[in-house]
Amino acid sequence: MRLYLQKKLRAYIQWCYDDDDSPNEIQFLLDFRFMNEDEVTLVPTDYYRVD
């Protein structure tokens, strides 16, 4: 098992839109590609409602 010390973690935001093209939910994608592992790259979070 390898342990990594990472001071910063990139996170991307993915917007989900309604039928009227207004954003209603967002999802964060956490970027774990610094670990150089094939199994772990971008990890999605749950969807969060935006009012």
mmCIF file of N, CA and C in Angstrom, residues 11-50:
data_model
loop_
_atom_site.group_PDB
_atom_site.id
_atom_site.type_symbol
_atom_site.label_atom_id
_atom_site.label_comp_id
_atom_site.label_asym_id
_atom_site.label_seq_id
_atom_site.Cartn_x
_atom_site.Cartn_y
_atom_site.Cartn_z
ATOM 1 N N ALA A 11 -10.776 19.732 -8.237
ATOM 2 C CA ALA A 11 -12.179 19.347 -8.273
ATOM 3 C C ALA A 11 -12.830 20.069 -9.445
ATOM 4 N N TYR A 12 -13.616 19.351 -10.204
ATOM 5 C CA TYR A 12 -14.324 19.912 -11.352
ATOM 6 C C TYR A 12 -15.808 19.933 -11.030
ATOM 7 N N ILE A 13 -16.502 20.881 -11.600
ATOM 8 C CA ILE A 13 -17.942 21.016 -11.372
ATOM 9 C C ILE A 13 -18.668 20.691 -12.668
ATOM 10 N N GLN A 14 -19.645 19.811 -12.560
ATOM 11 C CA GLN A 14 -20.486 19.459 -13.706
ATOM 12 C C GLN A 14 -21.903 19.939 -13.410
ATOM 13 N N TRP A 15 -22.412 20.821 -14.264
ATOM 14 C CA TRP A 15 -23.753 21.369 -14.086
ATOM 15 C C TRP A 15 -24.761 20.491 -14.816
ATOM 16 N N CYS A 16 -25.920 20.297 -14.211
ATOM 17 C CA CYS A 16 -27.041 19.594 -14.841
ATOM 18 C C CYS A 16 -28.167 20.613 -15.015
ATOM 19 N N TYR A 17 -28.763 20.625 -16.203
ATOM 20 C CA TYR A 17 -29.740 21.659 -16.554
ATOM 21 C C TYR A 17 -31.143 21.087 -16.677
ATOM 22 N N ASP A 18 -32.142 21.952 -16.386
ATOM 23 C CA ASP A 18 -33.555 21.626 -16.586
ATOM 24 C C ASP A 18 -33.903 21.707 -18.066
ATOM 25 N N ASP A 19 -35.159 21.469 -18.354
ATOM 26 C CA ASP A 19 -35.639 21.594 -19.734
ATOM 27 C C ASP A 19 -35.600 23.042 -20.233
ATOM 28 N N ASP A 20 -35.691 23.995 -19.317
ATOM 29 C CA ASP A 20 -35.658 25.403 -19.718
ATOM 30 C C ASP A 20 -34.239 25.987 -19.652
ATOM 31 N N ASP A 21 -33.242 25.137 -19.669
ATOM 32 C CA ASP A 21 -31.816 25.511 -19.686
ATOM 33 C C ASP A 21 -31.359 26.295 -18.460
ATOM 34 N N SER A 22 -31.996 26.072 -17.329
ATOM 35 C CA SER A 22 -31.515 26.678 -16.093
ATOM 36 C C SER A 22 -30.856 25.585 -15.237
ATOM 37 N N PRO A 23 -29.722 25.891 -14.612
ATOM 38 C CA PRO A 23 -29.040 24.868 -13.814
ATOM 39 C C PRO A 23 -29.841 24.517 -12.575
ATOM 40 N N ASN A 24 -29.968 23.225 -12.311
ATOM 41 C CA ASN A 24 -30.726 22.814 -11.132
ATOM 42 C C ASN A 24 -29.923 21.902 -10.200
ATOM 43 N N GLU A 25 -28.874 21.249 -10.704
ATOM 44 C CA GLU A 25 -28.050 20.379 -9.871
ATOM 45 C C GLU A 25 -26.592 20.499 -10.298
ATOM 46 N N ILE A 26 -25.706 20.258 -9.332
ATOM 47 C CA ILE A 26 -24.284 20.198 -9.653
ATOM 48 C C ILE A 26 -23.711 18.898 -9.102
ATOM 49 N N GLN A 27 -22.638 18.468 -9.717
ATOM 50 C CA GLN A 27 -21.911 17.287 -9.268
ATOM 51 C C GLN A 27 -20.431 17.641 -9.300
ATOM 52 N N PHE A 28 -19.708 17.254 -8.264
ATOM 53 C CA PHE A 28 -18.286 17.507 -8.204
ATOM 54 C C PHE A 28 -17.540 16.255 -8.660
ATOM 55 N N LEU A 29 -16.486 16.447 -9.427
ATOM 56 C CA LEU A 29 -15.610 15.362 -9.851
ATOM 57 C C LEU A 29 -14.254 15.599 -9.197
ATOM 58 N N LEU A 30 -13.848 14.688 -8.335
ATOM 59 C CA LEU A 30 -12.580 14.816 -7.629
ATOM 60 C C LEU A 30 -11.495 14.119 -8.429
ATOM 61 N N ASP A 31 -10.399 14.802 -8.672
ATOM 62 C CA ASP A 31 -9.333 14.326 -9.555
ATOM 63 C C ASP A 31 -8.227 13.644 -8.739
ATOM 64 N N PHE A 32 -8.202 12.318 -8.791
ATOM 65 C CA PHE A 32 -7.185 11.542 -8.099
ATOM 66 C C PHE A 32 -6.144 10.977 -9.063
ATOM 67 N N ARG A 33 -5.969 11.604 -10.218
ATOM 68 C CA ARG A 33 -5.014 11.103 -11.204
ATOM 69 C C ARG A 33 -3.570 11.259 -10.758
ATOM 70 N N PHE A 34 -3.301 12.065 -9.729
ATOM 71 C CA PHE A 34 -1.937 12.223 -9.248
ATOM 72 C C PHE A 34 -1.404 10.923 -8.644
ATOM 73 N N MET A 35 -2.280 9.990 -8.322
ATOM 74 C CA MET A 35 -1.855 8.729 -7.714
ATOM 75 C C MET A 35 -1.287 7.747 -8.734
ATOM 76 N N ASN A 36 -1.458 8.037 -10.026
ATOM 77 C CA ASN A 36 -0.952 7.188 -11.104
ATOM 78 C C ASN A 36 -1.452 5.746 -11.002
ATOM 79 N N GLU A 37 -2.704 5.588 -10.629
ATOM 80 C CA GLU A 37 -3.351 4.283 -10.557
ATOM 81 C C GLU A 37 -4.406 4.210 -11.643
ATOM 82 N N ASP A 38 -4.507 3.086 -12.323
ATOM 83 C CA ASP A 38 -5.490 2.938 -13.394
ATOM 84 C C ASP A 38 -6.918 2.873 -12.875
ATOM 85 N N GLU A 39 -7.101 2.350 -11.662
ATOM 86 C CA GLU A 39 -8.447 2.156 -11.136
ATOM 87 C C GLU A 39 -9.065 3.448 -10.611
ATOM 88 N N VAL A 40 -8.239 4.413 -10.195
ATOM 89 C CA VAL A 40 -8.745 5.633 -9.579
ATOM 90 C C VAL A 40 -8.343 6.816 -10.446
ATOM 91 N N THR A 41 -9.319 7.490 -11.016
ATOM 92 C CA THR A 41 -9.030 8.693 -11.805
ATOM 93 C C THR A 41 -9.913 9.836 -11.313
ATOM 94 N N LEU A 42 -11.082 10.001 -11.912
ATOM 95 C CA LEU A 42 -12.031 11.013 -11.464
ATOM 96 C C LEU A 42 -13.136 10.329 -10.674
ATOM 97 N N VAL A 43 -13.348 10.791 -9.463
ATOM 98 C CA VAL A 43 -14.365 10.198 -8.588
ATOM 99 C C VAL A 43 -15.528 11.170 -8.478
ATOM 100 N N PRO A 44 -16.723 10.775 -8.938
ATOM 101 C CA PRO A 44 -17.874 11.682 -8.856
ATOM 102 C C PRO A 44 -18.504 11.667 -7.467
ATOM 103 N N THR A 45 -19.055 12.802 -7.075
ATOM 104 C CA THR A 45 -19.814 12.883 -5.831
ATOM 105 C C THR A 45 -21.305 12.751 -6.170
ATOM 106 N N ASP A 46 -22.131 12.852 -5.165
ATOM 107 C CA ASP A 46 -23.573 12.864 -5.383
ATOM 108 C C ASP A 46 -23.972 14.168 -6.062
ATOM 109 N N TYR A 47 -25.195 14.202 -6.571
ATOM 110 C CA TYR A 47 -25.733 15.429 -7.153
ATOM 111 C C TYR A 47 -26.282 16.301 -6.022
ATOM 112 N N TYR A 48 -26.024 17.596 -6.120
ATOM 113 C CA TYR A 48 -26.510 18.555 -5.132
ATOM 114 C C TYR A 48 -27.438 19.534 -5.815
ATOM 115 N N ARG A 49 -28.571 19.762 -5.191
ATOM 116 C CA ARG A 49 -29.597 20.640 -5.761
ATOM 117 C C ARG A 49 -29.203 22.098 -5.590
ATOM 118 N N VAL A 50 -29.390 22.879 -6.653
ATOM 119 C CA VAL A 50 -29.110 24.309 -6.633
ATOM 120 C C VAL A 50 -30.442 25.041 -6.783
#
